[in-house]
Amino acid sequence: MRIILASKSPRRKELLSRIGIEHECIVSEAEEKTTESSPDKVVAELSRQKAENIFEIIRAGERDNSPMVIIGADTVVACDSNIMGKPKDKQDAGRMLKLLEGRSHSVWTGVTLLFVNIDKNGNYSENKVISETFACETKVYMYHVSDNEIEEYIKTEEPLDKAGAYGIQGIAAKFIEKIEGDYNNVVGLPVSALYQRIKNIL
């Protein structure tokens, strides 16, 4: 059984490895457009797009077919009516951090699992695919952070590839007062919830 992570994120890769799931990574080529507006539905839709894109890539390009599980994931930060992905640049990172400091926000990660079997001829087919999508929320409380602290943090460039412009597992840990929910979800993958859904086939 192949386990494929549809992501280039080193954090998601590390989280899967940490719980003992051997896997390979294939980067999704999906454009990542959403028609949804609520954060739980946004991450669910985008995670589904990533997983389905990897299935299409594999089905089009491989001959040695075998059953697999494809894992697509997407994370956003939600504060009031603002849904934040990765910042466009340093200025955008500063805007996000200023909005988040001194208050609480939610981190949502959507996960799509595609359970792909093969037919009697060893080929992939649509009626052999079972899809499950779920979204997890963790509430994060951030201390008041000064403009100077934000500026110094942005200089490290850590915020630039993180949803909401911070990494809880990195330098920004010093800004976090507490969380409610799964810490790993904030890092980028709710591995405990994921494991409970796939453990029967591992």
PDB file of C-alpha atoms in Angstrom:
ATOM      1  CA  MET A   1       0.000   0.000   0.000  1.00  0.00           C
ATOM      2  CA  ARG A   2       1.523   3.287  -1.112  1.00  0.00           C
ATOM      3  CA  ILE A   3       1.021   6.367   1.041  1.00  0.00           C
ATOM      4  CA  ILE A   4       1.414   9.564  -0.962  1.00  0.00           C
ATOM      5  CA  LEU A   5       1.525  13.032   0.545  1.00  0.00           C
ATOM      6  CA  ALA A   6       0.387  15.657  -1.961  1.00  0.00           C
ATOM      7  CA  SER A   7       2.658  18.341  -0.552  1.00  0.00           C
ATOM      8  CA  LYS A   8       6.175  19.729  -0.627  1.00  0.00           C
ATOM      9  CA  SER A   9       5.894  20.949   2.979  1.00  0.00           C
ATOM     10  CA  PRO A  10       8.804  19.661   5.077  1.00  0.00           C
ATOM     11  CA  ARG A  11       6.646  20.138   8.176  1.00  0.00           C
ATOM     12  CA  ARG A  12       3.891  17.834   6.947  1.00  0.00           C
ATOM     13  CA  LYS A  13       6.464  15.291   5.828  1.00  0.00           C
ATOM     14  CA  GLU A  14       8.115  15.363   9.249  1.00  0.00           C
ATOM     15  CA  LEU A  15       4.792  14.984  11.062  1.00  0.00           C
ATOM     16  CA  LEU A  16       3.868  11.886   9.062  1.00  0.00           C
ATOM     17  CA  SER A  17       7.293  10.373   9.608  1.00  0.00           C
ATOM     18  CA  ARG A  18       7.132  11.128  13.319  1.00  0.00           C
ATOM     19  CA  ILE A  19       4.068   8.911  13.762  1.00  0.00           C
ATOM     20  CA  GLY A  20       5.648   6.095  11.778  1.00  0.00           C
ATOM     21  CA  ILE A  21       3.855   6.425   8.438  1.00  0.00           C
ATOM     22  CA  GLU A  22       6.208   5.674   5.579  1.00  0.00           C
ATOM     23  CA  HIS A  23       5.275   7.775   2.594  1.00  0.00           C
ATOM     24  CA  GLU A  24       6.412   9.483  -0.558  1.00  0.00           C
ATOM     25  CA  CYS A  25       5.799  13.070  -1.629  1.00  0.00           C
ATOM     26  CA  ILE A  26       4.413  14.226  -4.958  1.00  0.00           C
ATOM     27  CA  VAL A  27       3.778  17.944  -5.315  1.00  0.00           C
ATOM     28  CA  SER A  28       0.316  18.910  -6.480  1.00  0.00           C
ATOM     29  CA  GLU A  29       0.013  20.995  -9.645  1.00  0.00           C
ATOM     30  CA  ALA A  30      -3.526  22.104  -8.786  1.00  0.00           C
ATOM     31  CA  GLU A  31      -4.189  25.821  -9.223  1.00  0.00           C
ATOM     32  CA  GLU A  32      -5.841  26.039  -5.780  1.00  0.00           C
ATOM     33  CA  LYS A  33      -8.895  28.140  -6.482  1.00  0.00           C
ATOM     34  CA  THR A  34     -11.845  28.018  -4.116  1.00  0.00           C
ATOM     35  CA  THR A  35     -15.488  28.949  -4.446  1.00  0.00           C
ATOM     36  CA  GLU A  36     -16.049  28.748  -0.687  1.00  0.00           C
ATOM     37  CA  SER A  37     -15.929  31.529   1.905  1.00  0.00           C
ATOM     38  CA  SER A  38     -15.915  29.858   5.335  1.00  0.00           C
ATOM     39  CA  PRO A  39     -12.454  28.625   6.429  1.00  0.00           C
ATOM     40  CA  ASP A  40     -13.453  25.024   7.107  1.00  0.00           C
ATOM     41  CA  LYS A  41     -14.936  24.699   3.631  1.00  0.00           C
ATOM     42  CA  VAL A  42     -12.025  26.538   1.993  1.00  0.00           C
ATOM     43  CA  VAL A  43      -9.421  24.136   3.365  1.00  0.00           C
ATOM     44  CA  ALA A  44     -11.626  21.140   2.635  1.00  0.00           C
ATOM     45  CA  GLU A  45     -12.045  22.149  -1.007  1.00  0.00           C
ATOM     46  CA  LEU A  46      -8.358  22.958  -1.528  1.00  0.00           C
ATOM     47  CA  SER A  47      -7.193  19.729   0.107  1.00  0.00           C
ATOM     48  CA  ARG A  48      -9.565  17.805  -2.164  1.00  0.00           C
ATOM     49  CA  GLN A  49      -8.171  19.541  -5.245  1.00  0.00           C
ATOM     50  CA  LYS A  50      -4.613  18.602  -4.276  1.00  0.00           C
ATOM     51  CA  ALA A  51      -5.409  14.943  -3.637  1.00  0.00           C
ATOM     52  CA  GLU A  52      -7.439  14.567  -6.831  1.00  0.00           C
ATOM     53  CA  ASN A  53      -4.691  16.261  -8.861  1.00  0.00           C
ATOM     54  CA  ILE A  54      -2.117  13.753  -7.626  1.00  0.00           C
ATOM     55  CA  PHE A  55      -4.415  10.871  -8.522  1.00  0.00           C
ATOM     56  CA  GLU A  56      -4.731  12.232 -12.068  1.00  0.00           C
ATOM     57  CA  ILE A  57      -0.952  12.645 -12.335  1.00  0.00           C
ATOM     58  CA  ILE A  58      -0.334   9.081 -11.184  1.00  0.00           C
ATOM     59  CA  ARG A  59      -3.066   7.545 -13.295  1.00  0.00           C
ATOM     60  CA  ALA A  60      -1.767   9.310 -16.405  1.00  0.00           C
ATOM     61  CA  GLY A  61       1.896   8.529 -15.923  1.00  0.00           C
ATOM     62  CA  GLU A  62       2.452   5.197 -14.195  1.00  0.00           C
ATOM     63  CA  ARG A  63       2.163   1.613 -15.387  1.00  0.00           C
ATOM     64  CA  ASP A  64       3.096  -0.253 -12.198  1.00  0.00           C
ATOM     65  CA  ASN A  65      -0.241   0.291 -10.470  1.00  0.00           C
ATOM     66  CA  SER A  66      -0.825  -0.579  -6.829  1.00  0.00           C
ATOM     67  CA  PRO A  67      -3.383   0.375  -4.166  1.00  0.00           C
ATOM     68  CA  MET A  68      -2.634   3.672  -2.464  1.00  0.00           C
ATOM     69  CA  VAL A  69      -3.772   6.358  -0.084  1.00  0.00           C
ATOM     70  CA  ILE A  70      -3.300   9.944  -1.266  1.00  0.00           C
ATOM     71  CA  ILE A  71      -3.245  12.652   1.397  1.00  0.00           C
ATOM     72  CA  GLY A  72      -4.057  16.228   0.406  1.00  0.00           C
ATOM     73  CA  ALA A  73      -3.892  19.012   2.994  1.00  0.00           C
ATOM     74  CA  ASP A  74      -4.348  22.758   3.186  1.00  0.00           C
ATOM     75  CA  THR A  75      -3.997  25.151   6.130  1.00  0.00           C
ATOM     76  CA  VAL A  76      -5.307  28.674   6.650  1.00  0.00           C
ATOM     77  CA  VAL A  77      -5.534  31.099   9.537  1.00  0.00           C
ATOM     78  CA  ALA A  78      -8.891  32.742  10.201  1.00  0.00           C
ATOM     79  CA  CYS A  79      -9.329  35.920  12.229  1.00  0.00           C
ATOM     80  CA  ASP A  80     -12.686  37.677  12.186  1.00  0.00           C
ATOM     81  CA  SER A  81     -13.668  37.666   8.504  1.00  0.00           C
ATOM     82  CA  ASN A  82     -10.082  37.394   7.282  1.00  0.00           C
ATOM     83  CA  ILE A  83      -8.839  34.093   5.842  1.00  0.00           C
ATOM     84  CA  MET A  84      -5.052  34.068   5.596  1.00  0.00           C
ATOM     85  CA  GLY A  85      -2.867  31.761   3.616  1.00  0.00           C
ATOM     86  CA  LYS A  86       0.839  32.412   3.068  1.00  0.00           C
ATOM     87  CA  PRO A  87       1.830  36.099   2.832  1.00  0.00           C
ATOM     88  CA  LYS A  88       2.616  37.535  -0.585  1.00  0.00           C
ATOM     89  CA  ASP A  89       5.660  39.409   0.714  1.00  0.00           C
ATOM     90  CA  LYS A  90       7.197  40.909   3.874  1.00  0.00           C
ATOM     91  CA  GLN A  91       4.721  43.765   3.952  1.00  0.00           C
ATOM     92  CA  ASP A  92       1.820  41.336   3.791  1.00  0.00           C
ATOM     93  CA  ALA A  93       3.410  39.276   6.561  1.00  0.00           C
ATOM     94  CA  GLY A  94       3.576  42.377   8.747  1.00  0.00           C
ATOM     95  CA  ARG A  95      -0.081  43.121   8.090  1.00  0.00           C
ATOM     96  CA  MET A  96      -1.097  39.603   9.104  1.00  0.00           C
ATOM     97  CA  LEU A  97       0.971  39.567  12.277  1.00  0.00           C
ATOM     98  CA  LYS A  98      -0.343  42.962  13.346  1.00  0.00           C
ATOM     99  CA  LEU A  99      -3.887  41.672  12.957  1.00  0.00           C
ATOM    100  CA  LEU A 100      -3.193  38.511  14.972  1.00  0.00           C
ATOM    101  CA  GLU A 101      -1.169  39.905  17.876  1.00  0.00           C
ATOM    102  CA  GLY A 102      -2.829  40.338  21.256  1.00  0.00           C
ATOM    103  CA  ARG A 103      -5.860  38.203  20.507  1.00  0.00           C
ATOM    104  CA  SER A 104      -7.098  34.770  19.463  1.00  0.00           C
ATOM    105  CA  HIS A 105      -7.522  33.289  16.002  1.00  0.00           C
ATOM    106  CA  SER A 106      -8.282  29.915  14.484  1.00  0.00           C
ATOM    107  CA  VAL A 107      -6.041  27.666  12.440  1.00  0.00           C
ATOM    108  CA  TRP A 108      -7.914  25.348  10.096  1.00  0.00           C
ATOM    109  CA  THR A 109      -6.394  22.409   8.258  1.00  0.00           C
ATOM    110  CA  GLY A 110      -8.410  20.472   5.720  1.00  0.00           C
ATOM    111  CA  VAL A 111      -7.408  16.936   4.839  1.00  0.00           C
ATOM    112  CA  THR A 112      -8.614  14.769   1.982  1.00  0.00           C
ATOM    113  CA  LEU A 113      -7.869  11.047   1.891  1.00  0.00           C
ATOM    114  CA  LEU A 114      -8.263   9.199  -1.395  1.00  0.00           C
ATOM    115  CA  PHE A 115      -8.311   5.449  -0.897  1.00  0.00           C
ATOM    116  CA  VAL A 116      -7.464   4.079  -4.356  1.00  0.00           C
ATOM    117  CA  ASN A 117      -7.819   0.404  -5.247  1.00  0.00           C
ATOM    118  CA  ILE A 118      -7.235  -1.278  -8.586  1.00  0.00           C
ATOM    119  CA  ASP A 119      -9.596  -3.321 -10.752  1.00  0.00           C
ATOM    120  CA  LYS A 120      -9.110  -6.973 -11.722  1.00  0.00           C
ATOM    121  CA  ASN A 121      -6.861  -5.894 -14.604  1.00  0.00           C
ATOM    122  CA  GLY A 122      -4.582  -3.912 -12.300  1.00  0.00           C
ATOM    123  CA  ASN A 123      -5.802  -0.525 -13.461  1.00  0.00           C
ATOM    124  CA  TYR A 124      -7.067   2.492 -11.562  1.00  0.00           C
ATOM    125  CA  SER A 125     -10.716   3.384 -12.080  1.00  0.00           C
ATOM    126  CA  GLU A 126     -13.082   5.989 -10.675  1.00  0.00           C
ATOM    127  CA  ASN A 127     -15.376   3.416  -9.060  1.00  0.00           C
ATOM    128  CA  LYS A 128     -12.424   2.072  -7.075  1.00  0.00           C
ATOM    129  CA  VAL A 129     -11.756   5.409  -5.342  1.00  0.00           C
ATOM    130  CA  ILE A 130     -13.160   6.256  -1.915  1.00  0.00           C
ATOM    131  CA  SER A 131     -12.781   9.860  -0.766  1.00  0.00           C
ATOM    132  CA  GLU A 132     -12.987  11.273   2.734  1.00  0.00           C
ATOM    133  CA  THR A 133     -12.510  14.946   3.612  1.00  0.00           C
ATOM    134  CA  PHE A 134     -12.443  16.554   7.037  1.00  0.00           C
ATOM    135  CA  ALA A 135     -11.311  19.823   8.619  1.00  0.00           C
ATOM    136  CA  CYS A 136      -9.771  20.458  12.047  1.00  0.00           C
ATOM    137  CA  GLU A 137      -9.732  23.706  14.016  1.00  0.00           C
ATOM    138  CA  THR A 138      -7.240  24.812  16.660  1.00  0.00           C
ATOM    139  CA  LYS A 139      -7.670  28.077  18.505  1.00  0.00           C
ATOM    140  CA  VAL A 140      -4.455  30.029  19.071  1.00  0.00           C
ATOM    141  CA  TYR A 141      -3.971  32.874  21.543  1.00  0.00           C
ATOM    142  CA  MET A 142      -1.118  35.278  20.803  1.00  0.00           C
ATOM    143  CA  TYR A 143       0.475  37.688  23.257  1.00  0.00           C
ATOM    144  CA  HIS A 144       0.761  41.376  22.440  1.00  0.00           C
ATOM    145  CA  VAL A 145       3.703  41.728  20.069  1.00  0.00           C
ATOM    146  CA  SER A 146       5.384  45.084  19.460  1.00  0.00           C
ATOM    147  CA  ASP A 147       6.002  46.550  16.021  1.00  0.00           C
ATOM    148  CA  ASN A 148       9.726  46.112  16.606  1.00  0.00           C
ATOM    149  CA  GLU A 149       9.283  42.425  17.481  1.00  0.00           C
ATOM    150  CA  ILE A 150       7.227  41.913  14.328  1.00  0.00           C
ATOM    151  CA  GLU A 151       9.846  43.668  12.237  1.00  0.00           C
ATOM    152  CA  GLU A 152      12.672  41.586  13.704  1.00  0.00           C
ATOM    153  CA  TYR A 153      10.681  38.383  13.205  1.00  0.00           C
ATOM    154  CA  ILE A 154      10.006  39.168   9.556  1.00  0.00           C
ATOM    155  CA  LYS A 155      13.739  39.708   9.016  1.00  0.00           C
ATOM    156  CA  THR A 156      14.278  36.028   9.813  1.00  0.00           C
ATOM    157  CA  GLU A 157      12.059  35.217   6.770  1.00  0.00           C
ATOM    158  CA  GLU A 158      10.389  32.444   8.756  1.00  0.00           C
ATOM    159  CA  PRO A 159       6.921  33.966   8.221  1.00  0.00           C
ATOM    160  CA  LEU A 160       7.108  34.009   4.436  1.00  0.00           C
ATOM    161  CA  ASP A 161       6.052  30.408   3.760  1.00  0.00           C
ATOM    162  CA  LYS A 162       3.629  30.017   6.662  1.00  0.00           C
ATOM    163  CA  ALA A 163      -0.137  30.431   6.732  1.00  0.00           C
ATOM    164  CA  GLY A 164      -0.883  33.496   8.842  1.00  0.00           C
ATOM    165  CA  ALA A 165       2.784  34.535   8.604  1.00  0.00           C
ATOM    166  CA  TYR A 166       4.055  32.607  11.612  1.00  0.00           C
ATOM    167  CA  GLY A 167       5.352  29.161  12.510  1.00  0.00           C
ATOM    168  CA  ILE A 168       4.329  27.923  15.943  1.00  0.00           C
ATOM    169  CA  GLN A 169       7.117  25.336  15.857  1.00  0.00           C
ATOM    170  CA  GLY A 170       9.775  27.985  15.203  1.00  0.00           C
ATOM    171  CA  ILE A 171      10.800  31.421  16.445  1.00  0.00           C
ATOM    172  CA  ALA A 172       7.186  32.545  16.787  1.00  0.00           C
ATOM    173  CA  ALA A 173       6.659  30.070  19.628  1.00  0.00           C
ATOM    174  CA  LYS A 174       7.660  32.906  21.984  1.00  0.00           C
ATOM    175  CA  PHE A 175       4.594  34.884  20.882  1.00  0.00           C
ATOM    176  CA  ILE A 176       2.042  32.147  21.635  1.00  0.00           C
ATOM    177  CA  GLU A 177       0.217  32.285  24.976  1.00  0.00           C
ATOM    178  CA  LYS A 178      -1.795  29.069  24.621  1.00  0.00           C
ATOM    179  CA  ILE A 179      -3.755  26.921  22.207  1.00  0.00           C
ATOM    180  CA  GLU A 180      -7.018  24.998  22.344  1.00  0.00           C
ATOM    181  CA  GLY A 181      -6.925  21.872  20.190  1.00  0.00           C
ATOM    182  CA  ASP A 182      -4.313  19.908  18.284  1.00  0.00           C
ATOM    183  CA  TYR A 183      -0.854  21.498  18.185  1.00  0.00           C
ATOM    184  CA  ASN A 184       0.108  19.488  15.094  1.00  0.00           C
ATOM    185  CA  ASN A 185      -2.869  20.958  13.281  1.00  0.00           C
ATOM    186  CA  VAL A 186      -1.260  24.403  13.655  1.00  0.00           C
ATOM    187  CA  VAL A 187       2.014  23.046  12.281  1.00  0.00           C
ATOM    188  CA  GLY A 188       0.136  21.855   9.207  1.00  0.00           C
ATOM    189  CA  LEU A 189      -1.318  18.363   9.607  1.00  0.00           C
ATOM    190  CA  PRO A 190      -3.674  16.924  12.278  1.00  0.00           C
ATOM    191  CA  VAL A 191      -1.871  13.583  12.278  1.00  0.00           C
ATOM    192  CA  SER A 192      -3.857  12.003  15.109  1.00  0.00           C
ATOM    193  CA  ALA A 193      -7.189  12.584  13.354  1.00  0.00           C
ATOM    194  CA  LEU A 194      -5.637  11.438  10.076  1.00  0.00           C
ATOM    195  CA  TYR A 195      -4.217   8.264  11.627  1.00  0.00           C
ATOM    196  CA  GLN A 196      -7.566   7.298  13.143  1.00  0.00           C
ATOM    197  CA  ARG A 197      -9.087   7.372   9.675  1.00  0.00           C
ATOM    198  CA  ILE A 198      -6.466   5.264   7.911  1.00  0.00           C
ATOM    199  CA  LYS A 199      -5.127   2.928  10.619  1.00  0.00           C
ATOM    200  CA  ASN A 200      -7.281  -0.011   9.544  1.00  0.00           C
ATOM    201  CA  ILE A 201      -5.496  -0.251   6.206  1.00  0.00           C
ATOM    202  CA  LEU A 202      -1.921   0.371   7.337  1.00  0.00           C
TER     203      LEU A 202
END
